[in-house]
CSV table of C-alpha atoms in Angstrom, one decimal:
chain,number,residue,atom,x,y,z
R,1,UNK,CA,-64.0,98.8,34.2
R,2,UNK,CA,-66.0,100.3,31.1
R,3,UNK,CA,-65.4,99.1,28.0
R,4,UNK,CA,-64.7,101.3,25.0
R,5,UNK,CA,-63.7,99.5,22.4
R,6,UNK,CA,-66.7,98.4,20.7
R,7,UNK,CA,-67.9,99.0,17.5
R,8,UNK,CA,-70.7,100.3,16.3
R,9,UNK,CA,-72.5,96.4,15.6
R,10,UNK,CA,-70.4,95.1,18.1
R,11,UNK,CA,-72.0,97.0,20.5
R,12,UNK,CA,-75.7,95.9,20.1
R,13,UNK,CA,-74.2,91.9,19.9
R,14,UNK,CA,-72.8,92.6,23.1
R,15,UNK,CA,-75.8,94.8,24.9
R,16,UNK,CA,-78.1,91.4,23.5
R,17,UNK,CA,-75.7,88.8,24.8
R,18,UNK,CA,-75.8,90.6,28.2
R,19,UNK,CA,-79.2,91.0,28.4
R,20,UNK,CA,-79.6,87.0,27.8
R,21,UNK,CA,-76.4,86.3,30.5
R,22,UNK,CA,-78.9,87.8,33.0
R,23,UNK,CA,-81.8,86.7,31.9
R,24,UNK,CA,-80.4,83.1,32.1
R,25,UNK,CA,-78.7,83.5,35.7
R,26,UNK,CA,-80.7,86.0,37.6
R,27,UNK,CA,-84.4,86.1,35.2
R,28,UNK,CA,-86.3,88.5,33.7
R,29,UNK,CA,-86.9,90.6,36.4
R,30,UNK,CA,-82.9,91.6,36.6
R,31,UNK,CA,-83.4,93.3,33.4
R,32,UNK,CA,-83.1,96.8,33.0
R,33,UNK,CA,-80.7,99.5,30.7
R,34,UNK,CA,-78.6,100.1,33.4
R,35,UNK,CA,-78.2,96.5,34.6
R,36,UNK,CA,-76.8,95.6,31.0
R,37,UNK,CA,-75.0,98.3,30.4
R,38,UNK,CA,-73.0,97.0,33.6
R,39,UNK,CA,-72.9,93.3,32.1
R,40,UNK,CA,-72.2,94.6,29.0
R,41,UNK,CA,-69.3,97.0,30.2
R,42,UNK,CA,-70.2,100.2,28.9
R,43,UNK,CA,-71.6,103.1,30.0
R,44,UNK,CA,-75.5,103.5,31.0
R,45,UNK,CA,-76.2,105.8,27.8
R,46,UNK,CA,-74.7,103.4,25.6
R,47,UNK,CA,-77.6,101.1,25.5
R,48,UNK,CA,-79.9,104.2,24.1
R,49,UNK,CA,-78.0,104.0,20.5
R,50,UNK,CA,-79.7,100.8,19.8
R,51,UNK,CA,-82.7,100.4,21.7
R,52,UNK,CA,-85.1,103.2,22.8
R,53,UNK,CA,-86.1,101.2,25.9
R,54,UNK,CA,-86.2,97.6,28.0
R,55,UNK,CA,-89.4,96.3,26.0
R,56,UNK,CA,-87.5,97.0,22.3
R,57,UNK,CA,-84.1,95.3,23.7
R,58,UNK,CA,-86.1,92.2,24.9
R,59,UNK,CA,-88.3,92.2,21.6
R,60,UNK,CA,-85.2,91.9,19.7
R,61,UNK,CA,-83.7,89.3,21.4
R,62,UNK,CA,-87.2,87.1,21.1
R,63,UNK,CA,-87.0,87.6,17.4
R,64,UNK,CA,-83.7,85.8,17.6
R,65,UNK,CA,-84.9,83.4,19.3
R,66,UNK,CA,-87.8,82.5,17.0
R,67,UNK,CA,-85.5,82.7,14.3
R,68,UNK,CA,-82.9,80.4,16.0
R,69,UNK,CA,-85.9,77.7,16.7
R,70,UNK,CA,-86.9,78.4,13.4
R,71,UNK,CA,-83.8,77.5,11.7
R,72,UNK,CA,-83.5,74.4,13.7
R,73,UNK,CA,-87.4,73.2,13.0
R,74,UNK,CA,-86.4,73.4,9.5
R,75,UNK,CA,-83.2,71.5,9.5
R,76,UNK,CA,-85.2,68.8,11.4
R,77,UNK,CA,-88.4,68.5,9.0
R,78,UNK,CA,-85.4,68.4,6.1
R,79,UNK,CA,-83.5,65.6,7.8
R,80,UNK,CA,-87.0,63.2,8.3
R,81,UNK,CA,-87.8,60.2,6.7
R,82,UNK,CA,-91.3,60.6,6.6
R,83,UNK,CA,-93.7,63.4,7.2
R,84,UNK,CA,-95.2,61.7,9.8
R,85,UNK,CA,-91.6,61.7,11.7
R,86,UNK,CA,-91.2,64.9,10.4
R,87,UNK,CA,-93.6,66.1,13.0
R,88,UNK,CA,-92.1,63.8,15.6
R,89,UNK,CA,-88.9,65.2,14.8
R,90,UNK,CA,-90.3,69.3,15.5
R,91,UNK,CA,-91.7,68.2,18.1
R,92,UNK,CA,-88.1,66.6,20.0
R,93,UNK,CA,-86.6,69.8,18.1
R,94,UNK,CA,-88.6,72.2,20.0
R,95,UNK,CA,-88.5,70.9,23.6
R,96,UNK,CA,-84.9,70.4,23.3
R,97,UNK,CA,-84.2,74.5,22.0
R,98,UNK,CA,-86.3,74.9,25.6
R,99,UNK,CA,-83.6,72.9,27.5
R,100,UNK,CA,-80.6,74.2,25.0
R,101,UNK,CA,-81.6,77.7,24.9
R,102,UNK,CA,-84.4,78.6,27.9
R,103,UNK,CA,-83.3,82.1,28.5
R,104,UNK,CA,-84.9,82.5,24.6
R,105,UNK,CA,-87.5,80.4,25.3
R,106,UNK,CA,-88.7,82.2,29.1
R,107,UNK,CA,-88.5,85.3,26.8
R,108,UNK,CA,-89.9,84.6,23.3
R,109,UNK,CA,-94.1,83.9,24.7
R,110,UNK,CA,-94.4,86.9,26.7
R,111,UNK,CA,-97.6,88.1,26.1
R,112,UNK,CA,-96.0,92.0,25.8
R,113,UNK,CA,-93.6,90.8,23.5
R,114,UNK,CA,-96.6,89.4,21.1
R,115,UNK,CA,-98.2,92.6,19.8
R,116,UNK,CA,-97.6,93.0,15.8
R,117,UNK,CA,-98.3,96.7,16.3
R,118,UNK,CA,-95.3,96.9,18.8
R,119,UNK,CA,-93.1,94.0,17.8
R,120,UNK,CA,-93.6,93.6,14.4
R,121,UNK,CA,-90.1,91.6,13.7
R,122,UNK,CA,-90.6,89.4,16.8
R,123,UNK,CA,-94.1,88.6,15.1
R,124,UNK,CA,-92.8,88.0,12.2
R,125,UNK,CA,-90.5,85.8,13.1
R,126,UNK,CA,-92.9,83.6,15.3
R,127,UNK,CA,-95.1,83.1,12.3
R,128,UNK,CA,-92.2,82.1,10.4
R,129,UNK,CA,-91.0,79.5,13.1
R,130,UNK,CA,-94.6,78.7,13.1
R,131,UNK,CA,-95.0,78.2,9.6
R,132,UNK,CA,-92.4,75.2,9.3
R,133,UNK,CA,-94.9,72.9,11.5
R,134,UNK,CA,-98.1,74.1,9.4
R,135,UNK,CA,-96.0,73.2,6.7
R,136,UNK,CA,-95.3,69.8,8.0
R,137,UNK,CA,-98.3,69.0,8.6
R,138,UNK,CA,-100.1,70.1,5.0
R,139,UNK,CA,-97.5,67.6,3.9
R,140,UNK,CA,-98.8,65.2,5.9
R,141,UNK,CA,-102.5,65.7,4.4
R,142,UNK,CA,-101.3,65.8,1.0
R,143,UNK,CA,-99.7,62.1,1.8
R,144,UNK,CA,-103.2,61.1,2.6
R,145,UNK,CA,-102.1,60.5,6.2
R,146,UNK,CA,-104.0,63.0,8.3
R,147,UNK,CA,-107.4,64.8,7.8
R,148,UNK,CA,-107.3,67.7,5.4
R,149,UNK,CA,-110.4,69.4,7.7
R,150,UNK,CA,-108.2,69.4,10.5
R,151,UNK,CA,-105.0,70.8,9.3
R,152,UNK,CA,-105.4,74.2,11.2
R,153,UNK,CA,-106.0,72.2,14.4
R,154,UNK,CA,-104.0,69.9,14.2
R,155,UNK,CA,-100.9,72.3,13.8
R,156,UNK,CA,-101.9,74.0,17.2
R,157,UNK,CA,-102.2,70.7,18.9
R,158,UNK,CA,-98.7,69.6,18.2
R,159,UNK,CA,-97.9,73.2,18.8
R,160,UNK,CA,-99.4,73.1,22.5
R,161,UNK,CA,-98.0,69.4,23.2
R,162,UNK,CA,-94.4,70.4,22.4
R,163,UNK,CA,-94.7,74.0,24.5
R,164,UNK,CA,-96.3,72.1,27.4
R,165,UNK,CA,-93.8,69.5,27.3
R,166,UNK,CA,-91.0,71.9,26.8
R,167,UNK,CA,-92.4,74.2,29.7
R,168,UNK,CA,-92.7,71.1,32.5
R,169,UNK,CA,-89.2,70.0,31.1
R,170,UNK,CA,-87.8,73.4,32.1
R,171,UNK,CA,-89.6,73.7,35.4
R,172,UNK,CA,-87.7,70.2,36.3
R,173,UNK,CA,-91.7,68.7,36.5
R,174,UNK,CA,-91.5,66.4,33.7
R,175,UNK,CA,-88.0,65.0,34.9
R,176,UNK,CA,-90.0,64.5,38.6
R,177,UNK,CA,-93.3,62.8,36.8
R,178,UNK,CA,-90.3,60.7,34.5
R,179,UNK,CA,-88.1,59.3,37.7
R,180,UNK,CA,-91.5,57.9,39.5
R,181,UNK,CA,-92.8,56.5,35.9
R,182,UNK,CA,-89.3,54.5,35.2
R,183,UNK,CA,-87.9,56.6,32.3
R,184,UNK,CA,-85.5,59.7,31.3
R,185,UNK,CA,-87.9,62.7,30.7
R,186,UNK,CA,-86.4,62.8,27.3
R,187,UNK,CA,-87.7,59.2,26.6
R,188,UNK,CA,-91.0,60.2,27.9
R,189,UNK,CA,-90.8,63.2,25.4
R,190,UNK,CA,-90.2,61.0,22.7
R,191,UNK,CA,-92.8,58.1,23.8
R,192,UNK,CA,-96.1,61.0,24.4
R,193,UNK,CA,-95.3,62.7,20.9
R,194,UNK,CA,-95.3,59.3,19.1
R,195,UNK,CA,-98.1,58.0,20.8
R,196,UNK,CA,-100.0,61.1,19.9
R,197,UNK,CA,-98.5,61.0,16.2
R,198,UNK,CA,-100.1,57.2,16.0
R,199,UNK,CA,-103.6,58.3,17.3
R,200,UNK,CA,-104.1,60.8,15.0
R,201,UNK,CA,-102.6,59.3,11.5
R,202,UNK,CA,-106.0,57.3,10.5
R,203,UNK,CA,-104.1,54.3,9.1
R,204,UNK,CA,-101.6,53.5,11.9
R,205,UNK,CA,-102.1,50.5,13.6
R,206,UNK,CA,-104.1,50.1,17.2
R,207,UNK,CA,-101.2,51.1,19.6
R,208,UNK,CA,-100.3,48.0,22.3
């Protein structure tokens, strides 16, 4: 049975939250107008008031998603002790919005979702979400505890540590390599990024 009893914003809050139901139970591939149109409840033109197309529906819901992850890097940097666990603590943050939230994380790196001439907004808000752990970690060199020189790289390492974690996590391979090493694959999570955090901070102590 249609729907008609949306409002004008209700309507595009219930066309997104849709288009993540079937992207979370069925993938991206299920994804079309029509098809969430039919989730949604409404008719098939009613998804053509608010988004011209598939690509500028699933662009919008990526920047949510970036700014979702976003909020919740920042709320973790705030709640750290120490910069140093600050990037420990983006680092849990981030593989756990994979497990919490994977329809927005499947979504949010698709390459044709990552063009600034396109997708501006989603962009935008990647940087933004980007920005907290380049953040974290120039307060981490002003503290004296890692390399000022290395700043830049630094940021995409932890970067590509957390997204690989996060993507073997939510492929069910790091729970796999987890059960034959002993652990929870959250413990492993937490044990790789603080190994890594003592290798690279020049004054902790040799790890044993």
């Amino acid at each position: 049975m249609k729907r008609t009893s949306y409002h004008h914003g209700a309507l595009r809050d219930a066309l997104l939250a849709a288009c993540l139901r079937l992207i979370e139970t069925e993938g991206l591939a299920a994804v079309s107008l029509r098809r969430v149109a039919r989730e949604a409840g409404v008719s098939t033109a009613a998804p053509y008031h608010h988004f011209p197309d598939r690509a500028a529906l699933l662009a919008t819901l990526s920047t949510q998603g970036f700014q979702l992850l976003g909020e919740q890097l920042a709320a973790a940097r705030a709640d750290a002790a120490t910069p140093m666990a600050a990037l420990t603590a983006l680092a849990d943050t981030y593989v756990r919005f994979s497990r919490e939230q994977p329809a927005y994380f499947r979504l949010m790196f698709r390459p044709e979702l990552s063009q600034p001439d396109k997708h501006p907004d989603a962009m935008a808000a990647g940087d933004a979400a980007f920005a907290v752990l380049a953040d974290a970690i120039a307060e981490c060199v002003r503290a004296g505890t890692l390399p000022t020189d290395k700043a830049d790289t630094l940021a995409v390492m932890f970067w590509g540590l957390g997204h690989g974690l996060a993507s073997l996590w939510l492929d069910g391979q790091l729970e796999k390599r987890a059960g034959q090493f002993g652990a929870t694959a959250s413990d492993l999570v937490d044990d790789v990024m603080r190994t890594f955090a003592a290798l690279i901070e020049p004054s902790a102590p040799p790890l044993t």
